[in-house]
Every structure is written in structure tokens, then in C-alpha cells.
PDB file of C-alpha atoms in Angstrom:
ATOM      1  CA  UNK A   1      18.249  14.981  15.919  1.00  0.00           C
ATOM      2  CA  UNK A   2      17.020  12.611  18.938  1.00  0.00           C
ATOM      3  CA  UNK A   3      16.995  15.419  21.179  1.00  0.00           C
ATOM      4  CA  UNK A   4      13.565  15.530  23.592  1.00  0.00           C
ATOM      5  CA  UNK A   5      12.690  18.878  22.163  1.00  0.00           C
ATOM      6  CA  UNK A   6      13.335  18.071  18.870  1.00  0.00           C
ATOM      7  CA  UNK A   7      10.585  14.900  19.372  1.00  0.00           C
ATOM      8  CA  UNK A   8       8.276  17.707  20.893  1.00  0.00           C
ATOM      9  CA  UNK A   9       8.763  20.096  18.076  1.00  0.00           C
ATOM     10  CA  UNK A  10       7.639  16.808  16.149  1.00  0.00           C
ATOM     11  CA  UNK A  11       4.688  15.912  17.720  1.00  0.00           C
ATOM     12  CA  UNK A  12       3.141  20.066  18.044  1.00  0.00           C
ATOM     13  CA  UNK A  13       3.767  20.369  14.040  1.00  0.00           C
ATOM     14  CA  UNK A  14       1.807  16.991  13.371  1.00  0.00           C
ATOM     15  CA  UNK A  15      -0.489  16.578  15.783  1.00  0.00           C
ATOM     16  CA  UNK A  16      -3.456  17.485  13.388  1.00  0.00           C
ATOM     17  CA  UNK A  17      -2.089  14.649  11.095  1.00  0.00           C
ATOM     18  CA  UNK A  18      -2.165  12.358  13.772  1.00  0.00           C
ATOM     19  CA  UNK A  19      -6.454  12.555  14.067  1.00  0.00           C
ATOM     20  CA  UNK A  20      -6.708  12.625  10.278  1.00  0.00           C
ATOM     21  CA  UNK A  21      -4.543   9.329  10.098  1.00  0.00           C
ATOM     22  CA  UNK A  22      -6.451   7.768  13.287  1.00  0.00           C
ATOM     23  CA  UNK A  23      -9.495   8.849  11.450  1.00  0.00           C
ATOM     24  CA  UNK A  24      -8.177   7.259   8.393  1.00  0.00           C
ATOM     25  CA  UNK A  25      -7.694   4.211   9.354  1.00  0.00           C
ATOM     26  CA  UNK A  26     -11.058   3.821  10.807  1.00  0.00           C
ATOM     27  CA  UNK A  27     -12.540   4.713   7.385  1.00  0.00           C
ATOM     28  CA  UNK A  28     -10.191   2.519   5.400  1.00  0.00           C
ATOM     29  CA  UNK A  29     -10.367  -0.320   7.243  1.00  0.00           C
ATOM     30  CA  UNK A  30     -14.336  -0.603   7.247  1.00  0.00           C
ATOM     31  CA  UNK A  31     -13.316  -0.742   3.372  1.00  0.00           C
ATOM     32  CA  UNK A  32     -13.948   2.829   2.409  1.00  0.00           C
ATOM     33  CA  UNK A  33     -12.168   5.527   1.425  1.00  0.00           C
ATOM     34  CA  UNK A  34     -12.727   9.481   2.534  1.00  0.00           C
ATOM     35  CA  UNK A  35     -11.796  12.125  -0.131  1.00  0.00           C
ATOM     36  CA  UNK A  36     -13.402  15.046   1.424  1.00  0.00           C
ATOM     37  CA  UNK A  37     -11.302  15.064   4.873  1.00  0.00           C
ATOM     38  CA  UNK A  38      -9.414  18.582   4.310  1.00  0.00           C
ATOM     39  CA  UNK A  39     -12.417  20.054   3.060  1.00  0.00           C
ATOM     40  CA  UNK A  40     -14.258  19.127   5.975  1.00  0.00           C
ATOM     41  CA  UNK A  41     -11.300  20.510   7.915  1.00  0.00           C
ATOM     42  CA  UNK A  42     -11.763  24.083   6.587  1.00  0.00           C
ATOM     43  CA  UNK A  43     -15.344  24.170   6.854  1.00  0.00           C
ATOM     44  CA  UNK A  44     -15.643  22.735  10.159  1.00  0.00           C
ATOM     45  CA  UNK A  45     -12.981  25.608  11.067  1.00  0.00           C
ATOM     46  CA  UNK A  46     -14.971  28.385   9.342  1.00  0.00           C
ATOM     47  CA  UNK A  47     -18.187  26.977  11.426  1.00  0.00           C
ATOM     48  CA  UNK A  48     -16.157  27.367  14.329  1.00  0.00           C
ATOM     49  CA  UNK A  49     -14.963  30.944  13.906  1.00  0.00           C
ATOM     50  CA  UNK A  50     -17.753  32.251  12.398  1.00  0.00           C
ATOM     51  CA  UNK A  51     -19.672  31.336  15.421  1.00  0.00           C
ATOM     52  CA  UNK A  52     -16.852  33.127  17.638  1.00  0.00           C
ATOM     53  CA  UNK A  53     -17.253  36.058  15.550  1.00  0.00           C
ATOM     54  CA  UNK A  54     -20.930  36.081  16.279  1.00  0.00           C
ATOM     55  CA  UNK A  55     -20.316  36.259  20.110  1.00  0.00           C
ATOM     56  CA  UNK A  56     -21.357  32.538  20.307  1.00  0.00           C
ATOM     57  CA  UNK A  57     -19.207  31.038  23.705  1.00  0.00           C
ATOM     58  CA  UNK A  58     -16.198  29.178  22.447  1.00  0.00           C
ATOM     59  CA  UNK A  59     -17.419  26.125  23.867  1.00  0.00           C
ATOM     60  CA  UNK A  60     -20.318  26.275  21.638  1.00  0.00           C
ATOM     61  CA  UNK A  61     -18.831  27.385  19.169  1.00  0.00           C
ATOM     62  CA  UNK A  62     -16.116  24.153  18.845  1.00  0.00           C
ATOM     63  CA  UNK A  63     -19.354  22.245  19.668  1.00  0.00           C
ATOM     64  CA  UNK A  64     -20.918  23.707  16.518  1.00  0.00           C
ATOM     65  CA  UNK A  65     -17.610  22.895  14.647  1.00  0.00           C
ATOM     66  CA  UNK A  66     -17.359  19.507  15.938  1.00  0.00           C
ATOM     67  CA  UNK A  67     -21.061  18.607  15.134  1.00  0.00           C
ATOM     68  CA  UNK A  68     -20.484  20.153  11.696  1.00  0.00           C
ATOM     69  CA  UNK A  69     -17.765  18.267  10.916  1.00  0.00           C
ATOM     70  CA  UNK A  70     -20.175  14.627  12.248  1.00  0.00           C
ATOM     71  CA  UNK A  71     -22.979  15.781   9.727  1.00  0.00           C
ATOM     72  CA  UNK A  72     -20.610  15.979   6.767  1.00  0.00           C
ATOM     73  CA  UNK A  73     -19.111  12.959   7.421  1.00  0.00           C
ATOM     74  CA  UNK A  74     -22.465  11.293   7.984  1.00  0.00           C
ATOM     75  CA  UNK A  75     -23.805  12.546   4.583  1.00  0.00           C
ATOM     76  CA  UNK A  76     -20.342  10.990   3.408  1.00  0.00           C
ATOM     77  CA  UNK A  77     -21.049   7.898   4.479  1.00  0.00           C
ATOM     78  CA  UNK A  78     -25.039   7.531   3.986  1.00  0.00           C
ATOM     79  CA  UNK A  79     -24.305   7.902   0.462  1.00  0.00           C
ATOM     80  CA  UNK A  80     -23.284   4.473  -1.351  1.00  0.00           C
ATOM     81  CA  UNK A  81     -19.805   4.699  -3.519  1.00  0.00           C
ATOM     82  CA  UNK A  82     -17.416   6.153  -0.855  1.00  0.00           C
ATOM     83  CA  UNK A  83     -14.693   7.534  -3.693  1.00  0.00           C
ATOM     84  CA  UNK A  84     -16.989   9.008  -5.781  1.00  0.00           C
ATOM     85  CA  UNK A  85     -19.076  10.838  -3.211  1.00  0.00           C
ATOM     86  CA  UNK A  86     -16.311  11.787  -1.601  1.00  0.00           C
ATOM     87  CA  UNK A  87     -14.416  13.247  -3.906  1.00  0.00           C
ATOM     88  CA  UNK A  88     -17.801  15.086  -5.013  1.00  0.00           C
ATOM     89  CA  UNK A  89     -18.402  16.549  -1.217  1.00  0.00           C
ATOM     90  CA  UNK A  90     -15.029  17.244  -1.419  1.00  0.00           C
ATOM     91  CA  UNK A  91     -15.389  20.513  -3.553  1.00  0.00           C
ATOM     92  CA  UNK A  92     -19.020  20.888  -2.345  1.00  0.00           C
ATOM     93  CA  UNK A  93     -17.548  21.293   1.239  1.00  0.00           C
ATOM     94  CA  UNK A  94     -14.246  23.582  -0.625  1.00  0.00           C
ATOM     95  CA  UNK A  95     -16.829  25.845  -2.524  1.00  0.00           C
ATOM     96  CA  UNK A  96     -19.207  26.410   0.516  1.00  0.00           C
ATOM     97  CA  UNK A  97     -16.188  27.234   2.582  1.00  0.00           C
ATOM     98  CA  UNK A  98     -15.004  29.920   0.022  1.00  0.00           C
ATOM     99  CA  UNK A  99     -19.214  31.026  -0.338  1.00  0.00           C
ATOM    100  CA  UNK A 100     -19.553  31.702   3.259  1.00  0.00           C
ATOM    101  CA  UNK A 101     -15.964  33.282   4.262  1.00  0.00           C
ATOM    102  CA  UNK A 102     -16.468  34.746   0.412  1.00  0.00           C
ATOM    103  CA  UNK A 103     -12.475  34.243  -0.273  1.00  0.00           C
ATOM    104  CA  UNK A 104     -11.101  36.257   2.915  1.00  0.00           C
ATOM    105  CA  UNK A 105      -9.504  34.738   5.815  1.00  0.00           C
ATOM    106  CA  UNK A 106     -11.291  34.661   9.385  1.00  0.00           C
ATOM    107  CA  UNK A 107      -9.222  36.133  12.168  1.00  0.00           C
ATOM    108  CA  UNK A 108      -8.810  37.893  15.670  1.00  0.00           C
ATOM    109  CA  UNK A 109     -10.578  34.438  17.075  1.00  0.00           C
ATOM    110  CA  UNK A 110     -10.745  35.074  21.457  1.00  0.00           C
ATOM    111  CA  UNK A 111      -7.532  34.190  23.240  1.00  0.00           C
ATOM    112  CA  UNK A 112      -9.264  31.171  25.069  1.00  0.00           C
ATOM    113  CA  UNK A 113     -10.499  29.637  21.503  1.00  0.00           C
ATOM    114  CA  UNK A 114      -6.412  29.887  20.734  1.00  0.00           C
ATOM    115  CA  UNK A 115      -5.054  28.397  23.848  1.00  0.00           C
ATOM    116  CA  UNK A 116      -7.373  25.813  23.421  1.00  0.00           C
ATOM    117  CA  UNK A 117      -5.942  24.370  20.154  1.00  0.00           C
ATOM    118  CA  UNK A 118      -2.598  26.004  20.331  1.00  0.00           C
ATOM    119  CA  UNK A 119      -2.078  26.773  24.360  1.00  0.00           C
ATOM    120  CA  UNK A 120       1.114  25.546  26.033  1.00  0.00           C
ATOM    121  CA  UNK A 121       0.714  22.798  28.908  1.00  0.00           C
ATOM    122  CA  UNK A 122       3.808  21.518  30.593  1.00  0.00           C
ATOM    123  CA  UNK A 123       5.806  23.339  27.459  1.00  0.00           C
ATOM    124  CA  UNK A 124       3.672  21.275  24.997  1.00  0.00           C
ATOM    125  CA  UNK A 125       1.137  22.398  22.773  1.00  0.00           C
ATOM    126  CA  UNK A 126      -2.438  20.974  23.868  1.00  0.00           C
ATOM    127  CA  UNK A 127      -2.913  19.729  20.498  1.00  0.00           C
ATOM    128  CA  UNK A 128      -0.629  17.337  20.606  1.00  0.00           C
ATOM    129  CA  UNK A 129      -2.375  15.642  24.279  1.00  0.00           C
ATOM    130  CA  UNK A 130      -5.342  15.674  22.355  1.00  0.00           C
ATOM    131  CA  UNK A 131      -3.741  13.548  19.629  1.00  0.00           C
ATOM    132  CA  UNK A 132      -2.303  11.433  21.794  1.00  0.00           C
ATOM    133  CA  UNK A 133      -5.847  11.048  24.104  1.00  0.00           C
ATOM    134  CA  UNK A 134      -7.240   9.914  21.130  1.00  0.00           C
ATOM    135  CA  UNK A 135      -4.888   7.274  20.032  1.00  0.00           C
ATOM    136  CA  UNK A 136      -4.605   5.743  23.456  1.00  0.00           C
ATOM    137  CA  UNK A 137      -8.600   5.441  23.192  1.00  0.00           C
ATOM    138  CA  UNK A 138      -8.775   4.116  19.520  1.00  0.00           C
ATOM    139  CA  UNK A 139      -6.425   1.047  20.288  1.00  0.00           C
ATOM    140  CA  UNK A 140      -8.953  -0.400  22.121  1.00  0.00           C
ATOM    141  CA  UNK A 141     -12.174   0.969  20.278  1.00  0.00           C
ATOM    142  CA  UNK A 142     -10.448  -0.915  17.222  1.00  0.00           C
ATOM    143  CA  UNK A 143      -8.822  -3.728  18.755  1.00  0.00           C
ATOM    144  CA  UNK A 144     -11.336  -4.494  21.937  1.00  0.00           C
ATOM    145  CA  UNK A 145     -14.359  -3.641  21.006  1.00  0.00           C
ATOM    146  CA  UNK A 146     -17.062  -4.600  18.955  1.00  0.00           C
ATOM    147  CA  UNK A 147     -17.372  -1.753  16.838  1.00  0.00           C
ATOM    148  CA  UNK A 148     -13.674  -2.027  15.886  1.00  0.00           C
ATOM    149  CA  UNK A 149     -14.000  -5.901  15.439  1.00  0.00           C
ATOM    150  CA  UNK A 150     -17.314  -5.086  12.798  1.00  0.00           C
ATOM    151  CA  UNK A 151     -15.669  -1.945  10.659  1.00  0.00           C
ATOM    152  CA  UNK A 152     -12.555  -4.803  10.407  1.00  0.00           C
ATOM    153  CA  UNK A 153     -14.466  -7.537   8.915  1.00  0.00           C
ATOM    154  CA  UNK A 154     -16.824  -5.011   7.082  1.00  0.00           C
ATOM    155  CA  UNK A 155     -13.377  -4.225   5.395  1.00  0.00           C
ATOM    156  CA  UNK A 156     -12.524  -7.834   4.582  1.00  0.00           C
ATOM    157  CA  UNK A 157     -15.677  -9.396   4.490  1.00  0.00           C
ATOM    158  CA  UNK A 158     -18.897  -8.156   4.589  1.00  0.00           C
ATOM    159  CA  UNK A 159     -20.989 -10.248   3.196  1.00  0.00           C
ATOM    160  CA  UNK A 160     -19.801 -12.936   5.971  1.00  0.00           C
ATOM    161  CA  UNK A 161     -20.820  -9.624   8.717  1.00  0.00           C
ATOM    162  CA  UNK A 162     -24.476  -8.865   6.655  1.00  0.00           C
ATOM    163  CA  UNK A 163     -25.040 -12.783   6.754  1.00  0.00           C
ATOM    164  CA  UNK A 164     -24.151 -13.167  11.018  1.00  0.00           C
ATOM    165  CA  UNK A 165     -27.133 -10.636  11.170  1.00  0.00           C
ATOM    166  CA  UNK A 166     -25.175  -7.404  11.269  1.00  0.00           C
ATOM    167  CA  UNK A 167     -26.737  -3.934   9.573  1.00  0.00           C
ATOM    168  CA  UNK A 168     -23.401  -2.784   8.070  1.00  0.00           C
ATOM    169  CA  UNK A 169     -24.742   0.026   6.823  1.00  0.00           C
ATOM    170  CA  UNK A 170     -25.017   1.536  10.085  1.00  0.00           C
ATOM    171  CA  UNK A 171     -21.432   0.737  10.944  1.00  0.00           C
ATOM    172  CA  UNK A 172     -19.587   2.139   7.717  1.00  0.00           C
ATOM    173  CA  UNK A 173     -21.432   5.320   8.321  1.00  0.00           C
ATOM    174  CA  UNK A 174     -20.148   5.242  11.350  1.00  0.00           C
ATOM    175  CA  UNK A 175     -16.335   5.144  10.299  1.00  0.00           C
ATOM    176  CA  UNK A 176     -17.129   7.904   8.186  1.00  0.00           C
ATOM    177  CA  UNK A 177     -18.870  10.086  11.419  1.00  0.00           C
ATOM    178  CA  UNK A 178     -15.525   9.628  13.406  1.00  0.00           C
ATOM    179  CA  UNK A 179     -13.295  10.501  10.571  1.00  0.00           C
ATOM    180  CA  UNK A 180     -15.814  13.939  10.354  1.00  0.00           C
ATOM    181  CA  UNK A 181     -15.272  14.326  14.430  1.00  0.00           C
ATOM    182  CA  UNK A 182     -12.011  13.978  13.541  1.00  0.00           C
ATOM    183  CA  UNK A 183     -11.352  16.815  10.843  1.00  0.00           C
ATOM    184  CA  UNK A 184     -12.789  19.019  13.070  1.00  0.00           C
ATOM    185  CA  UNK A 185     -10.799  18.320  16.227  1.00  0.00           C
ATOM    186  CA  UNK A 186      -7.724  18.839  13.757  1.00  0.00           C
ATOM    187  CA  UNK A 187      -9.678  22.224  12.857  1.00  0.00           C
ATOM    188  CA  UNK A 188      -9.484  23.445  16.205  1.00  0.00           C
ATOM    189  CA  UNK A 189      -6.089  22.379  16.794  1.00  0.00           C
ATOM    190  CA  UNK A 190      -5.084  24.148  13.296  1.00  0.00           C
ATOM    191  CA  UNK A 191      -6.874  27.060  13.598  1.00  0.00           C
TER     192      UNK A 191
END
């Protein structure tokens, strides 16, 4: 079982649940909760390949995905009770992903789009470097920094934040736009 590839093997089949979980933890610790991550998975994915299938570059088209997935997790957190909204743009985001793709998969997306989420470097899958880039950099965005020191107490205490002159509006939202830049990265990395 504790064999290198093994580990590797691992690490490629969960990287996507890696960001979700990093993204997670941003969300729950600023005291919310985030309902609507898979769904903003799939649509963030069918953004992404729709564009490819429209002859958009793959660049912009994970761009597009990537910013799709910020704007739905934005609305997420603009709006006031996180578990009810949530779980409410939860099947808004499921139904418009089965209204646009109208119930049929998306495939035949470019080679380059495929190596980008799924290409081999060093033997291991880039998805899983990606995962890993982004956990090095959110042990210091959460532990280091003050955005990771105000979603913290925001999660314990806000009402000690709102009275040191902090806007914590602004700052749950913002848990909620990284978990939504999140979801999408895991969209590329699954699709």
C-alpha cells in the first residue's frame, strides 16, 4: 500500500477534492457554509467547453470558466443566509447546466485544453501540482495574512471584527469568491 506510485495514484484521483476542501475551509471558517460547490463545478465546466466548442482559445476559454465560477460564488455570498441560498443556487446552477448542454454530454474538447487538466508532468498528472500550488499558497493567505486572520474571527466573532471597524461583508463574500475560483479550477482539472 505505501508504495510511491500508489501515493501518486492517490493524489491524481483526488486532486479536484483537494481545491474543493481548501475552498471549504475558507468558506467555513468565515462562518458560512457553501451548498452549491458541485453545481458550480459543472457549470463552470460547461462554460469552459462550450467556449472551446465555439473556437474560443483555451486560455480564454478556462478564463471564462474560471470567472464564471467567481460570479456564482459572489452572488453566493452577496446574498445573506449562506445555507439557504446556497442550497437554492445549488439547483439554479444544476438546472441551467442541464438548460444550456440540454441533457447531453460536451465532448471532443482540443488536446491542449486536456493536457492542461489531465497532462502528465514528471509522470504526474498536472492536476495534482495545481492542488498542491494552491495549498502551499493558502497556508499563509490563512495563517499570515490579514485576510485569513479576518474570515477567522468573522467565523468566531464578528461582531468583535464589525466593532474594530472592519466591513465583514466584504470579506465573507470573499470566502465565498475563492471557493467559486475554486470549483472551477477543479472543473478544469475534471473535465
Amino acid at each position: 500500500f505505501f508504495t510511491g506510485r500508489n501515493l501518486i495514484n492517490i493524489l491524481e484521483a483526488n486532486s479536484f477534492k483537494l481545491l474543493l476542501a481548501i475552498g471549504m475551509t475558507f468558506v467555513i471558517a468565515s462562518g458560512g457554509i457553501d451548498l452549491s460547490v458541485g453545481s458550480i463545478l459543472s457549470l463552470s465546466a460547461i462554460f469552459t467547453a462550450l467556449c472551446m466548442k465555439q473556437n474560443i482559445p483555451v486560455w480564454l476559454a478556462i478564463l471564462v470558466g474560471l470567472l464564471s465560477g467567481i460570479l456564482m460564488g459572489l452572488i453566493n455570498g452577496a446574498l445573506i443566509n449562506a445555507f439557504i441560498i446556497t442550497l437554492g443556487t445549488s439547483f439554479l446552477y444544476r438546472g441551467l447546466a442541464l438548460i444550456v448542454t440540454r441533457g447531453t454530454p460536451v465532448s471532443k474538447l482540443p488536446a491542449v485544453y486536456r493536457a492542461f487538466g489531465g497532462g502528465d508532468i514528471f509522470q504526474v498528472e498536472s492536476g495534482v501540482y495545481m492542488a498542491l500550488l494552491v495549498l502551499l499558497l493558502s497556508i499563509p493567505l490563512l495563517y499570515k495574512m490579514r485576510w485569513g486572520h479576518y474570515i477567522t474571527t468573522l467565523g468566531g466573532n464578528p461582531v468583535a471584527l464589525r466593532r474594530c471597524g472592519v466591513r465583514t461583508g466584504a470579506w465573507r463574500i470573499s470566502t465565498f469568491a475563492v471557493m467559486g475560483f475554486l470549483a472551477a479550477l477543479a472543473a478544469t482539472i475534471i473535465s
